[in-house]
Amino acid sequence: MKRVKTGKRRFAIFPAELGWFPYLWLIYLVLPIINMLSESGTKMAVGYGLIALFTFTYRQLYFAEGEPRFFTWLGIQMSIIFILCMWYHPSYMYMGFFTANFIGWYTDRRNFTISLALFTLVQSAPLIKHAHTLGWRELIFMIPFLLIMVMAPFGIRSLYRRQQLEKELAQANEQIRSLIKGEERMRIARDLHDTLGHTLSLITLKSQLIEKLVDTNAEQAKLEAREIHNTSRSALRQVRELVSEMRTATLAGELQEARVILNSAGIELICHGHPRLAGISDLAQNIMSLCLREAVTNVVKHSQARTCTVTMETGSTDWLLSIEDDGAGLQAGYDAPEKNGLRGMTERLALIGGTLDIESHGGTKLTIRVPIVIKSRKEDLPDGD
């Protein structure tokens, strides 16, 4: 929950990324405000002033997280609770739920322990002082709340640390993906250097040789020119192979990406069948992989599902890929076929004679069928290739 400072910042009552959550907590200040009506004169004015200052510290703590002033504002908040409980009424101890929440934000064990010890003292001392004036019913009612407030920071701290770990895990996964992309670029650069470097150097040398032979030995110059022609065609094929390898997506690779994305969204991936469909062409696999990517994106964004099942089969006449979730279905926001990329999936599949069927019965199921016999288009290669 640490925030990066980026120069001049627009004024905000509470951090915008937290939405309405901080405002909802302010409802719990209604009780101390009403209780203060029983006071009068200077005591009432001072009391309302302390409640106003408490509200201000509540706001400041959201923006001071991870900074030394966080403990300062926390100390002021605890002091206000102590004063109100000691010189007004012990019932103001319930304002401690605000403080208990912020104590749980401490990731450092030392600061957490010190803050919790002070908070326990602040909450217990007034109760002990006023125990003789409070009835046993009031004490029985207040002590469980005191224990809840003292224990609450442990649960909040555990939840906060889990959120931080999940955020760090997401960042680590992103770094891993970036490293993989960087490694892939390096591999492509090495392949280009190894496959084309020698070929281009050879073409350069033969070109210089032809320049010398053209006037003295025309026949030899023609032979060398033919060698350059064959070498250049070979280089063209090598480049096309590299580009094809770069651009072709595979079902196995997309399944790995899908598992990462779905796990991040708390959705379990269940796989049936093998991603290496027998006899599938690179073109068909590429288009089916892109459709799988789009379908998984829709599941994460719109389905509200708990599981996503991917099935891959090789039939007698077609390859089958189905993506099924147990979410809310089309009517609850998954959206119509012309939106969310479903139309694009249909258009891609049409290029290879494939079809897309959509079902929605307590979830959504996309069924992709691609005929096994696909007419391939010849590459525009030089004559003789």
Tab-separated table of C-alpha atoms in Angstrom, residues 15-156:
chain	number	residue	atom	x	y	z
A	15	PRO	CA	-6.466	7.927	-1.464
A	16	ALA	CA	-8.514	7.527	-4.648
A	17	GLU	CA	-7.424	3.893	-5.129
A	18	LEU	CA	-9.226	2.881	-1.900
A	19	GLY	CA	-12.605	4.025	-3.224
A	20	TRP	CA	-15.391	4.463	-0.648
A	21	PHE	CA	-13.822	2.208	2.006
A	22	PRO	CA	-12.286	5.019	4.187
A	23	TYR	CA	-15.552	6.989	4.083
A	24	LEU	CA	-17.593	4.021	5.346
A	25	TRP	CA	-15.479	3.848	8.502
A	26	LEU	CA	-16.513	7.406	9.375
A	27	ILE	CA	-19.997	6.068	10.221
A	28	TYR	CA	-18.529	4.706	13.483
A	29	LEU	CA	-17.772	8.249	14.642
A	30	VAL	CA	-21.510	8.953	14.919
A	31	LEU	CA	-21.661	7.238	18.347
A	32	PRO	CA	-18.962	9.384	20.061
A	33	ILE	CA	-20.480	12.517	18.512
A	34	ILE	CA	-23.901	11.628	19.965
A	35	ASN	CA	-22.373	10.729	23.356
A	36	MET	CA	-20.696	14.131	23.525
A	37	LEU	CA	-24.159	15.796	23.515
A	38	SER	CA	-24.510	14.733	27.161
A	39	GLU	CA	-21.685	17.134	28.074
A	40	SER	CA	-21.997	20.909	28.299
A	41	GLY	CA	-19.981	24.115	28.113
A	42	THR	CA	-16.214	23.980	27.779
A	43	LYS	CA	-16.097	20.226	28.268
A	44	MET	CA	-18.388	19.687	25.271
A	45	ALA	CA	-16.371	22.127	23.110
A	46	VAL	CA	-13.075	20.432	24.015
A	47	GLY	CA	-14.629	17.020	23.424
A	48	TYR	CA	-15.821	17.911	19.921
A	49	GLY	CA	-12.433	19.438	19.213
A	50	LEU	CA	-10.738	16.160	20.174
A	51	ILE	CA	-13.137	14.165	17.953
A	52	ALA	CA	-12.400	16.543	15.059
A	53	LEU	CA	-8.648	16.106	15.610
A	54	PHE	CA	-9.143	12.334	15.781
A	55	THR	CA	-10.917	12.463	12.393
A	56	PHE	CA	-8.004	14.469	10.978
A	57	THR	CA	-5.462	11.892	12.234
A	58	TYR	CA	-7.579	9.167	10.629
A	59	ARG	CA	-7.261	10.939	7.296
A	60	GLN	CA	-3.530	11.622	7.708
A	61	LEU	CA	-2.671	8.017	8.549
A	62	TYR	CA	-3.775	6.899	5.066
A	63	PHE	CA	-1.170	9.170	3.483
A	64	ALA	CA	1.626	8.620	6.046
A	65	GLU	CA	2.030	4.865	5.677
A	66	GLY	CA	5.658	3.742	5.606
A	67	GLU	CA	6.887	7.149	6.829
A	68	PRO	CA	8.175	8.153	10.312
A	69	ARG	CA	5.209	10.506	10.799
A	70	PHE	CA	2.892	7.467	10.704
A	71	PHE	CA	3.830	6.670	14.324
A	72	THR	CA	3.347	10.337	15.271
A	73	TRP	CA	-0.233	10.424	13.976
A	74	LEU	CA	-0.886	7.034	15.548
A	75	GLY	CA	0.393	8.361	18.898
A	76	ILE	CA	-1.878	11.443	18.675
A	77	GLN	CA	-4.845	9.195	17.918
A	78	MET	CA	-4.137	6.971	20.930
A	79	SER	CA	-3.681	10.046	23.152
A	80	ILE	CA	-7.109	11.369	22.140
A	81	ILE	CA	-8.739	8.025	22.963
A	82	PHE	CA	-6.948	7.971	26.338
A	83	ILE	CA	-8.115	11.502	27.245
A	84	LEU	CA	-11.715	10.829	26.207
A	85	CYS	CA	-11.820	7.543	28.135
A	86	MET	CA	-10.141	8.907	31.280
A	87	TRP	CA	-11.921	12.265	31.651
A	88	TYR	CA	-15.175	11.686	29.813
A	89	HIS	CA	-16.422	8.068	29.675
A	90	PRO	CA	-14.814	4.638	29.081
A	91	SER	CA	-17.263	4.010	26.210
A	92	TYR	CA	-15.010	6.143	23.966
A	93	MET	CA	-12.722	3.100	23.936
A	94	TYR	CA	-14.669	1.882	20.865
A	95	MET	CA	-12.850	4.499	18.813
A	96	GLY	CA	-9.888	2.162	19.212
A	97	PHE	CA	-11.145	0.063	16.280
A	98	PHE	CA	-9.758	2.784	14.002
A	99	THR	CA	-6.342	2.597	15.673
A	100	ALA	CA	-6.306	-1.215	15.701
A	101	ASN	CA	-6.743	-1.188	11.926
A	102	PHE	CA	-3.735	1.090	11.374
A	103	ILE	CA	-1.501	-0.830	13.803
A	104	GLY	CA	-2.051	-3.887	11.595
A	105	TRP	CA	-0.391	-2.011	8.716
A	106	TYR	CA	3.022	-2.338	10.368
A	107	THR	CA	5.165	-4.966	8.623
A	108	ASP	CA	8.124	-4.316	10.942
A	109	ARG	CA	7.776	-6.534	14.024
A	110	ARG	CA	9.399	-4.039	16.424
A	111	ASN	CA	7.135	-1.128	15.507
A	112	PHE	CA	4.107	-3.422	15.534
A	113	THR	CA	4.909	-4.732	19.035
A	114	ILE	CA	5.569	-1.244	20.493
A	115	SER	CA	2.384	0.207	18.968
A	116	LEU	CA	0.256	-2.724	20.120
A	117	ALA	CA	1.665	-2.525	23.682
A	118	LEU	CA	0.890	1.203	23.897
A	119	PHE	CA	-2.559	0.634	22.430
A	120	THR	CA	-3.300	-2.111	25.005
A	121	LEU	CA	-2.226	0.227	27.821
A	122	VAL	CA	-4.329	3.115	26.461
A	123	GLN	CA	-7.412	0.909	26.232
A	124	SER	CA	-6.981	-0.958	29.536
A	125	ALA	CA	-5.968	1.853	31.935
A	126	PRO	CA	-9.260	3.841	31.720
A	127	LEU	CA	-11.275	0.645	32.095
A	128	ILE	CA	-9.338	-0.262	35.240
A	129	LYS	CA	-9.719	3.281	36.650
A	130	HIS	CA	-13.472	3.417	36.080
A	131	ALA	CA	-14.172	-0.237	36.967
A	132	HIS	CA	-15.668	0.696	40.357
A	133	THR	CA	-18.090	3.214	38.801
A	134	LEU	CA	-19.187	0.961	35.962
A	135	GLY	CA	-21.756	-1.735	36.564
A	136	TRP	CA	-20.726	-5.383	36.142
A	137	ARG	CA	-23.003	-5.630	33.100
A	138	GLU	CA	-21.155	-2.803	31.379
A	139	LEU	CA	-17.799	-4.393	32.197
A	140	ILE	CA	-18.899	-7.776	30.863
A	141	PHE	CA	-20.051	-6.038	27.683
A	142	MET	CA	-16.879	-3.928	27.214
A	143	ILE	CA	-14.153	-6.478	28.037
A	144	PRO	CA	-14.864	-8.748	24.992
A	145	PHE	CA	-14.652	-5.683	22.719
A	146	LEU	CA	-11.356	-4.741	24.366
A	147	LEU	CA	-9.983	-8.220	23.612
A	148	ILE	CA	-11.224	-8.020	20.002
A	149	MET	CA	-9.497	-4.656	19.510
A	150	VAL	CA	-6.222	-5.977	20.937
A	151	MET	CA	-6.323	-9.111	18.776
A	152	ALA	CA	-7.566	-7.425	15.575
A	153	PRO	CA	-4.136	-6.007	14.533
A	154	PHE	CA	-2.747	-9.558	14.265
A	155	GLY	CA	-5.403	-10.548	11.736
A	156	ILE	CA	-5.116	-7.276	9.816
